[in-house]
CSV table of C-alpha atoms and ligand atoms in Angstrom, one decimal:
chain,number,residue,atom,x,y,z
A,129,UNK,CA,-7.2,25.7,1.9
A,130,UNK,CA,-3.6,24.3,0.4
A,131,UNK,CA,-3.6,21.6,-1.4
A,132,UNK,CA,-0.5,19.6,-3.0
A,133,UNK,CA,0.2,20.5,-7.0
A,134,UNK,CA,1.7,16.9,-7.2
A,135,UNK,CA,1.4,13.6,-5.5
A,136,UNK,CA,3.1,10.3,-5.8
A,137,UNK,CA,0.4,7.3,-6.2
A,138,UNK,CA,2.0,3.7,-5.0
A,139,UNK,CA,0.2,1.4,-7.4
A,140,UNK,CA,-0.4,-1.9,-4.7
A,141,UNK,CA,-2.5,-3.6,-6.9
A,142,UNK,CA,-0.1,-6.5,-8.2
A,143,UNK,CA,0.7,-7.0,-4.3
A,144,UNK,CA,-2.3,-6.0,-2.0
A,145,UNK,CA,-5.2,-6.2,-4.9
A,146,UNK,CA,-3.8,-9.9,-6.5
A,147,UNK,CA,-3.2,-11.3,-2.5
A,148,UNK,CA,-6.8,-11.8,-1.6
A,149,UNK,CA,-8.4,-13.2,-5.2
A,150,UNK,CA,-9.2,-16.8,-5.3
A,151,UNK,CA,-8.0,-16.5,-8.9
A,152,UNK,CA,-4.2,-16.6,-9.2
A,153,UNK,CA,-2.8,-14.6,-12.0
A,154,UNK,CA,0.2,-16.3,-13.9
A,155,UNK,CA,3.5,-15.1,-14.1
A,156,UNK,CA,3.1,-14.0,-17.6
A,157,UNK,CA,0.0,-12.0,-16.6
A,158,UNK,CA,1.5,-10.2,-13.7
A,159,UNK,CA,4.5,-9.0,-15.7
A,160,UNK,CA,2.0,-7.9,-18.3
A,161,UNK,CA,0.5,-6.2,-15.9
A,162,UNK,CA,3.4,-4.6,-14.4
A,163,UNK,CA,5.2,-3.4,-17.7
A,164,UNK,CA,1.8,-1.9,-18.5
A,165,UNK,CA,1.6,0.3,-15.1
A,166,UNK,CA,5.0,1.4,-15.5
A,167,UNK,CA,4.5,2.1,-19.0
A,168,UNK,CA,1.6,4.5,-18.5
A,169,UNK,CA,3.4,6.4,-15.7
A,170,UNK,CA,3.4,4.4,-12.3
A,171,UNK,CA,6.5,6.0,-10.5
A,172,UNK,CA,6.3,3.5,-7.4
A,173,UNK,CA,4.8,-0.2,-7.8
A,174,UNK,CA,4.2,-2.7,-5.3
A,175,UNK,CA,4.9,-6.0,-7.4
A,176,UNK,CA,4.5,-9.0,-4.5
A,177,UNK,CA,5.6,-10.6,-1.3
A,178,UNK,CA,8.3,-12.5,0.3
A,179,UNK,CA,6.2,-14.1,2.4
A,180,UNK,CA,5.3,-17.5,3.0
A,181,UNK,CA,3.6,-19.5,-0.3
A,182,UNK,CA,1.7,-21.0,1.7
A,183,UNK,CA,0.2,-18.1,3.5
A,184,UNK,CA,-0.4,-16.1,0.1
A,185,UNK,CA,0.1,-18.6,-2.6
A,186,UNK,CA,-1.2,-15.8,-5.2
A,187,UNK,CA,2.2,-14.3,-4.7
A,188,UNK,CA,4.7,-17.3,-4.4
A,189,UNK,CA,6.2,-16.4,-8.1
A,190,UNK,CA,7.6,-13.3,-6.9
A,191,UNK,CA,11.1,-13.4,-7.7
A,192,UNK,CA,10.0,-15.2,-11.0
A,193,UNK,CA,8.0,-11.8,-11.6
A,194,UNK,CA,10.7,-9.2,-10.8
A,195,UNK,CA,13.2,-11.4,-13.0
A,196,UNK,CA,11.5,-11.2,-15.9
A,197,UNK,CA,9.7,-7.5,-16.1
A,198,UNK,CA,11.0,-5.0,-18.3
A,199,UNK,CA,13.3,-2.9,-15.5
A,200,UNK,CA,12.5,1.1,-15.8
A,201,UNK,CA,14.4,3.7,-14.6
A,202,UNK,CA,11.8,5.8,-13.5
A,203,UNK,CA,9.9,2.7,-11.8
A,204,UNK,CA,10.3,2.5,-8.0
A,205,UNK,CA,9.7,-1.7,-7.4
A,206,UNK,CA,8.9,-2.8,-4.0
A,207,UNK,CA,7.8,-6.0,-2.0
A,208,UNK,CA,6.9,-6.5,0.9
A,209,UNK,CA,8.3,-8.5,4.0
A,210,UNK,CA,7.4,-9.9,6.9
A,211,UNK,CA,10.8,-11.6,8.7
A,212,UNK,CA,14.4,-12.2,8.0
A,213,UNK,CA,13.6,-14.8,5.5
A,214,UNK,CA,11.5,-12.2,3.1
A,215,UNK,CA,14.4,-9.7,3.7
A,216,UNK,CA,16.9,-12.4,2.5
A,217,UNK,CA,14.7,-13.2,-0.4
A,218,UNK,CA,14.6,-9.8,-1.3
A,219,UNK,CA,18.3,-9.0,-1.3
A,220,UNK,CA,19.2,-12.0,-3.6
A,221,UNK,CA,16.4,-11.0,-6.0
A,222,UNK,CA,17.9,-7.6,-6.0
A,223,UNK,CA,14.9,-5.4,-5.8
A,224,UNK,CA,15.5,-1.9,-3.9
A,225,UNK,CA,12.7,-1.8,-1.7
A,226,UNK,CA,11.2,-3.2,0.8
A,227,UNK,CA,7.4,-2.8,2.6
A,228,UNK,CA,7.3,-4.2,6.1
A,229,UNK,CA,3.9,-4.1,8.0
A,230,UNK,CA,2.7,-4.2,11.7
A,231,UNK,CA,-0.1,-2.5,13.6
A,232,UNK,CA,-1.8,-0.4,15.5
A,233,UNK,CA,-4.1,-2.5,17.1
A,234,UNK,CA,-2.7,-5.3,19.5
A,235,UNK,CA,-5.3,-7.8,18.4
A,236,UNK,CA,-4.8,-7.4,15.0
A,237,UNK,CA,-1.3,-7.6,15.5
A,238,UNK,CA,-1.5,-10.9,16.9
A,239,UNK,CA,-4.0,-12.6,14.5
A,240,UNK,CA,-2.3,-11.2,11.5
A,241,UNK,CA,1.2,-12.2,12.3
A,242,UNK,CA,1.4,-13.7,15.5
A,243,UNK,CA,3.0,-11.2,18.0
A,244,UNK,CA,2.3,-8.6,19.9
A,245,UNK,CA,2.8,-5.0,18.7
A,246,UNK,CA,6.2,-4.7,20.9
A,247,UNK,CA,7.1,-7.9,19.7
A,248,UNK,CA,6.6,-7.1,16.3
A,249,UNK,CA,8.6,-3.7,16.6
A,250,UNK,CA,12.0,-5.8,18.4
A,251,UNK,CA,11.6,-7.8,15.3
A,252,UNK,CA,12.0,-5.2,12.5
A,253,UNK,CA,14.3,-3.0,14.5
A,254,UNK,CA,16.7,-6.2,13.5
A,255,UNK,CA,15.3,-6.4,10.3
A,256,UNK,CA,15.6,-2.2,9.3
A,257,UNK,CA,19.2,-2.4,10.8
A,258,UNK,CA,19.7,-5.3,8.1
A,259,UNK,CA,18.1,-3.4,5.3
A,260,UNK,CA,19.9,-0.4,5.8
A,261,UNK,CA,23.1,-2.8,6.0
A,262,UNK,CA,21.4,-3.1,2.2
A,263,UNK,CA,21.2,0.1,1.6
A,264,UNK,CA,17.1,-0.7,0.4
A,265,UNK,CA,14.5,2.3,0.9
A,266,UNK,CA,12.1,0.7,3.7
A,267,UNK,CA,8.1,1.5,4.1
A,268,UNK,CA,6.2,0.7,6.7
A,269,UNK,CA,2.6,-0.2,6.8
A,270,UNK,CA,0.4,0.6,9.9
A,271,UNK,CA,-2.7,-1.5,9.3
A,272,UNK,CA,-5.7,-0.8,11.5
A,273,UNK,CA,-3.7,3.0,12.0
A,274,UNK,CA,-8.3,4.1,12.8
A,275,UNK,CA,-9.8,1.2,13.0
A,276,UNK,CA,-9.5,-2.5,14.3
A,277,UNK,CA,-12.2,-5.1,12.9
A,278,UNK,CA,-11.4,-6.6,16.7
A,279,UNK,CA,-11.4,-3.6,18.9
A,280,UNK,CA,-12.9,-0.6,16.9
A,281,UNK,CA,-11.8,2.5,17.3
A,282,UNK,CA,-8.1,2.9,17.5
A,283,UNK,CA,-7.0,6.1,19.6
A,284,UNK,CA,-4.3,8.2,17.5
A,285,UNK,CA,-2.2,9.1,20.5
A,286,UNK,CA,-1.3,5.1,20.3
A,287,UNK,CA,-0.6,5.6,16.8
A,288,UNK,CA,1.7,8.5,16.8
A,289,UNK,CA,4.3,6.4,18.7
A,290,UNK,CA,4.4,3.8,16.0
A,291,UNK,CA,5.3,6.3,13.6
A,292,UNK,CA,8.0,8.3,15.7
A,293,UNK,CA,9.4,4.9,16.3
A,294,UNK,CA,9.9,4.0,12.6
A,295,UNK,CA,11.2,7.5,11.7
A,296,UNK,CA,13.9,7.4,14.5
A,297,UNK,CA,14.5,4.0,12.8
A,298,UNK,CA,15.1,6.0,9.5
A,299,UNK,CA,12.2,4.5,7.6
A,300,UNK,CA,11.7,6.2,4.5
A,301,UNK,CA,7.5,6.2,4.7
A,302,UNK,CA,5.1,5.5,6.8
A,303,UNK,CA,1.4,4.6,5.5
A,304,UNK,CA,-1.4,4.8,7.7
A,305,UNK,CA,-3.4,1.9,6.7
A,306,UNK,CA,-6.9,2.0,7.1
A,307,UNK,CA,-7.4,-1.7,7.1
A,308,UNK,CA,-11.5,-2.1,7.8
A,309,UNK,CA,-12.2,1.1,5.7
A,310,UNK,CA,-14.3,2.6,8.8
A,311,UNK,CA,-12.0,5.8,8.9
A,312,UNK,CA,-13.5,9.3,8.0
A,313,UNK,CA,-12.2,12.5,7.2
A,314,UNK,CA,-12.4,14.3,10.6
A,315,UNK,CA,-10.2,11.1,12.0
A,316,UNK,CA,-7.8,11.2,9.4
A,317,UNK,CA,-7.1,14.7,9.9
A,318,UNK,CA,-7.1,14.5,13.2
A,319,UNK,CA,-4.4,11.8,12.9
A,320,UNK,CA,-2.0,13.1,10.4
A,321,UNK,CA,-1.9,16.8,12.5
A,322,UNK,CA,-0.9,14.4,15.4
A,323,UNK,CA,2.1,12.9,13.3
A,324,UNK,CA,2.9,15.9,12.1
A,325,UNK,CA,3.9,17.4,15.3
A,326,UNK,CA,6.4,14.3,15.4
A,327,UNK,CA,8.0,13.6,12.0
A,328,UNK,CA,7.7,15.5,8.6
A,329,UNK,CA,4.7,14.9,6.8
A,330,UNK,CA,6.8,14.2,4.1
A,331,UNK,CA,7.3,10.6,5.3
A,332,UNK,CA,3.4,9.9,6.1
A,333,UNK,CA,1.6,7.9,3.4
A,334,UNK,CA,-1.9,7.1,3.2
A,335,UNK,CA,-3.7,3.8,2.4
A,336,UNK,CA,-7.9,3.6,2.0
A,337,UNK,CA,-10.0,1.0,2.2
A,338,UNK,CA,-13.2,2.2,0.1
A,339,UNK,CA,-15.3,-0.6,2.5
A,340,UNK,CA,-17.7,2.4,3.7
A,341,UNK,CA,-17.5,4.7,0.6
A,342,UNK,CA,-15.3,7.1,2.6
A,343,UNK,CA,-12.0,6.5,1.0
A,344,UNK,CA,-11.6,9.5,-1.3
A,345,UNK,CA,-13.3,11.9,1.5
A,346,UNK,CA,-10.6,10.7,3.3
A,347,UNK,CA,-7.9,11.1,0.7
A,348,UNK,CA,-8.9,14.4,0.3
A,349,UNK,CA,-9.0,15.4,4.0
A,350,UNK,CA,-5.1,13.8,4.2
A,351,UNK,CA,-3.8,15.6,1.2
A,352,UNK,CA,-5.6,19.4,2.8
A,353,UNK,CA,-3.3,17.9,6.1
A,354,UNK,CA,-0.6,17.7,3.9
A,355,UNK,CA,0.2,14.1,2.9
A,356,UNK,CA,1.3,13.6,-0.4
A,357,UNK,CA,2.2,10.1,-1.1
A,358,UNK,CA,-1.2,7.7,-1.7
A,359,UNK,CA,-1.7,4.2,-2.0
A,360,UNK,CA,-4.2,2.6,-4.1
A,361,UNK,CA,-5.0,-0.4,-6.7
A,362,UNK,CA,-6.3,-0.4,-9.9
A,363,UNK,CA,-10.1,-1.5,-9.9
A,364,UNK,CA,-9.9,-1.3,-6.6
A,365,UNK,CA,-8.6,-4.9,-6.3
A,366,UNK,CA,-8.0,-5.2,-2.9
A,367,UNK,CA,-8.9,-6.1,0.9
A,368,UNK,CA,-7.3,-7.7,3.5
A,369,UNK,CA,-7.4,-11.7,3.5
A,370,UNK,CA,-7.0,-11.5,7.2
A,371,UNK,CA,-9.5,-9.0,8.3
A,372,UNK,CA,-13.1,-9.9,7.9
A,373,UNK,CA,-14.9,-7.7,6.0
A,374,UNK,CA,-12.8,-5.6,4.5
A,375,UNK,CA,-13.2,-5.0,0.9
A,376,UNK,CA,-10.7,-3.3,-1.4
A,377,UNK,CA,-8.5,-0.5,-1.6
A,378,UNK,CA,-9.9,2.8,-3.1
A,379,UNK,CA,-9.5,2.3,-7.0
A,380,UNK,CA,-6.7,4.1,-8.9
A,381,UNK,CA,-8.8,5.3,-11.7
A,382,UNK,CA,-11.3,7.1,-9.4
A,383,UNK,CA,-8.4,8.7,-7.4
A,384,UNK,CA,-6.7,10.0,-10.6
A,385,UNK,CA,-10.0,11.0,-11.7
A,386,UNK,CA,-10.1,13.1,-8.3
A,387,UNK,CA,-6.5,14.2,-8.5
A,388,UNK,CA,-6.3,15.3,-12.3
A,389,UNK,CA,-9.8,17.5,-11.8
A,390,UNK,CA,-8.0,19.6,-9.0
A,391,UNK,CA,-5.2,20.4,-11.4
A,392,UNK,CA,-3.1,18.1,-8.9
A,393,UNK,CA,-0.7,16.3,-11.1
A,394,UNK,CA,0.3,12.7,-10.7
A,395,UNK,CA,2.2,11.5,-14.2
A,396,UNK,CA,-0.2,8.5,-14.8
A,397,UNK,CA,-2.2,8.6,-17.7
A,398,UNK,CA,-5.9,7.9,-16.6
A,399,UNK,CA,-7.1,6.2,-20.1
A,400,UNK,CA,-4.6,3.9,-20.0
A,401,UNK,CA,-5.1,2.9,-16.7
A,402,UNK,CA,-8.8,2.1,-17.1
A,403,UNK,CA,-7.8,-0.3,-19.6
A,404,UNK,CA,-5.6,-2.3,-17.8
A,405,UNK,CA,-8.3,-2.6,-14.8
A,406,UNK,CA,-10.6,-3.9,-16.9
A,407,UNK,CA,-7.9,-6.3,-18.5
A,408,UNK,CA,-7.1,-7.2,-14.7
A,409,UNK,CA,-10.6,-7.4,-13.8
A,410,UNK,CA,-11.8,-9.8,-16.7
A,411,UNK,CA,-8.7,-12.5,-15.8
A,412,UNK,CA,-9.8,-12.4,-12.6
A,413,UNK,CA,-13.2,-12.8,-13.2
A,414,UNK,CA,-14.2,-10.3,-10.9
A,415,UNK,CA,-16.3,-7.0,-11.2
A,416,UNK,CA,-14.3,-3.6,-11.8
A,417,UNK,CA,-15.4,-1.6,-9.3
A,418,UNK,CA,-13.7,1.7,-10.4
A,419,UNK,CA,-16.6,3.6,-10.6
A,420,UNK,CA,-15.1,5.8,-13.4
A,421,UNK,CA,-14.2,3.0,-15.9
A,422,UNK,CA,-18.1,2.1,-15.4
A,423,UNK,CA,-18.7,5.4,-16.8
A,424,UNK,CA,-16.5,5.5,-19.2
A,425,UNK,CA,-17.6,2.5,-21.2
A,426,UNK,CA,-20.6,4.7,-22.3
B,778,LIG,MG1,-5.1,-2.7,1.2
């Protein structure tokens, strides 16, 4: 068994975790809680969306946001896009990275945003062109990459062309999403040896759901398949306001827990974070559900 030394965490929380609260953080509070991750060792954050206000209002102060947080060097800031307009957005704001998403289920695809799967894939071809133009590093999400809450199951050989197509694209990661959190570890491998015969494993990325309690089996079974870049959101703030069900992604303090007792290093200082999940958890008004920071109250 071979596992990583290292992996890079991509802290979603101030995107993925803050989109589905009823609670809206201020501005003031999401820089706080940006300059916090970055300062206890986040390498790559997700801070918002370019999206439409009034589609995720919880995020409509993104450029306000990335104005006005303290800029580090060794911070990777992203958003996330869904058209031309977010990508315009995000060039004027001057961030360097971009997160577009489709998916691997057609249903999902056209409930989430409105077009089929080849639709959606004409439409960023146009939209990665642009971005290179930009010269931005581009991710791509895969939601429902296992699991569809419409159709179930999601075959991987109808994922694998997803991901070839954003690599010949020259996409710079590729997350399988696990959107309804119904994946498990035999899938996931099963999955990312698939990819792997197609593109590096270098560019895959991984993003858990902890809906079913499998996300960190899952996490481990993609890092023994070789995947090294994770997603995840501190106190597991999270979900997916447009699939029913869903509740949120695995928390950051249990996967560093995880990570740090294998001797696989990740730069992020554990203590730290705790404190800011609770700090996040208490504006929100909403129950940590890191099971670590539970534990380490007493
Ligand atoms: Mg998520």
């Amino acid at each position: 068994m071979s596992l990583p030394k290292q992996v890079r965490i991509i802290e979603v929380s101030p995107r993925d975790g803050l989109q589905s609260e009823p609670r809206h953080l201020t501005t003031d509070q999401k820089v706080e809680l940006i300059n916090e991750l970055s300062d206890c060792g986040f390498s790559q954050i997700e801070i918002g969306s370019f999206v439409s206000a009034e589609h995720i209002p919880q995020l409509a102060d993104t450029e306000a946001v990335f104005e006005q947080i303290n800029l580090s060097h060794t911070v990777d800031y992203s958003a996330l896009i869904c058209n031309q307009i977010g990508l315009d957005r995000a060039i004027t704001c001057g961030i360097g990275h971009i997160a577009l998403f489709t998916s691997a289920s057609e249903s999902f695809c056209q409930k989430n945003i409105q077009t089929s799967i080849n639709g959606s894939l004409k439409t960023f071809k146009q939209i990665i062109q642009k971005a290179h133009d930009e010269q931005f590093i581009i991710r791509v999400y895969l939601s429902c990459a296992f699991d569809c809450p419409f159709e179930g199951t999601i075959k991987a050989q109808n994922v694998v062309p997803l991901v070839k197509y954003f690599y010949n694209l020259k996409c710079d990661e590729i997350v399988l999403a696990d959107t309804t959190g119904r994946a498990t570890p035999l899938a996931v491998q099963q999955l990312i040896e698939l990819c792997r015969n197609s593109v590096p494993v270098e560019y895959i990325g991984v993003h858990f759901h902890d809906t079913y309690g499998m996300a960190s089996a899952n996490i481990f079974s993609a890092l023994e398949s070789g995947v090294q870049q994770i997603d995840s959101s501190i106190a597991g703030l999270g979900g997916c306001p447009f699939a029913p069900g869903a509740s949120g992604n695995i928390a950051t303090e249990d996967l560093l827990y995880m990570l740090h007792s294998m001797n696989i290093a990740t730069g992020i200082n554990l203590q730290k974070t705790v404190s800011i999940g609770n700090k996040v958890s208490a504006w929100l008004h909403r129950k940590n559900q890191s099971r670590i920071s539970a534990l380490m109250l007493h």
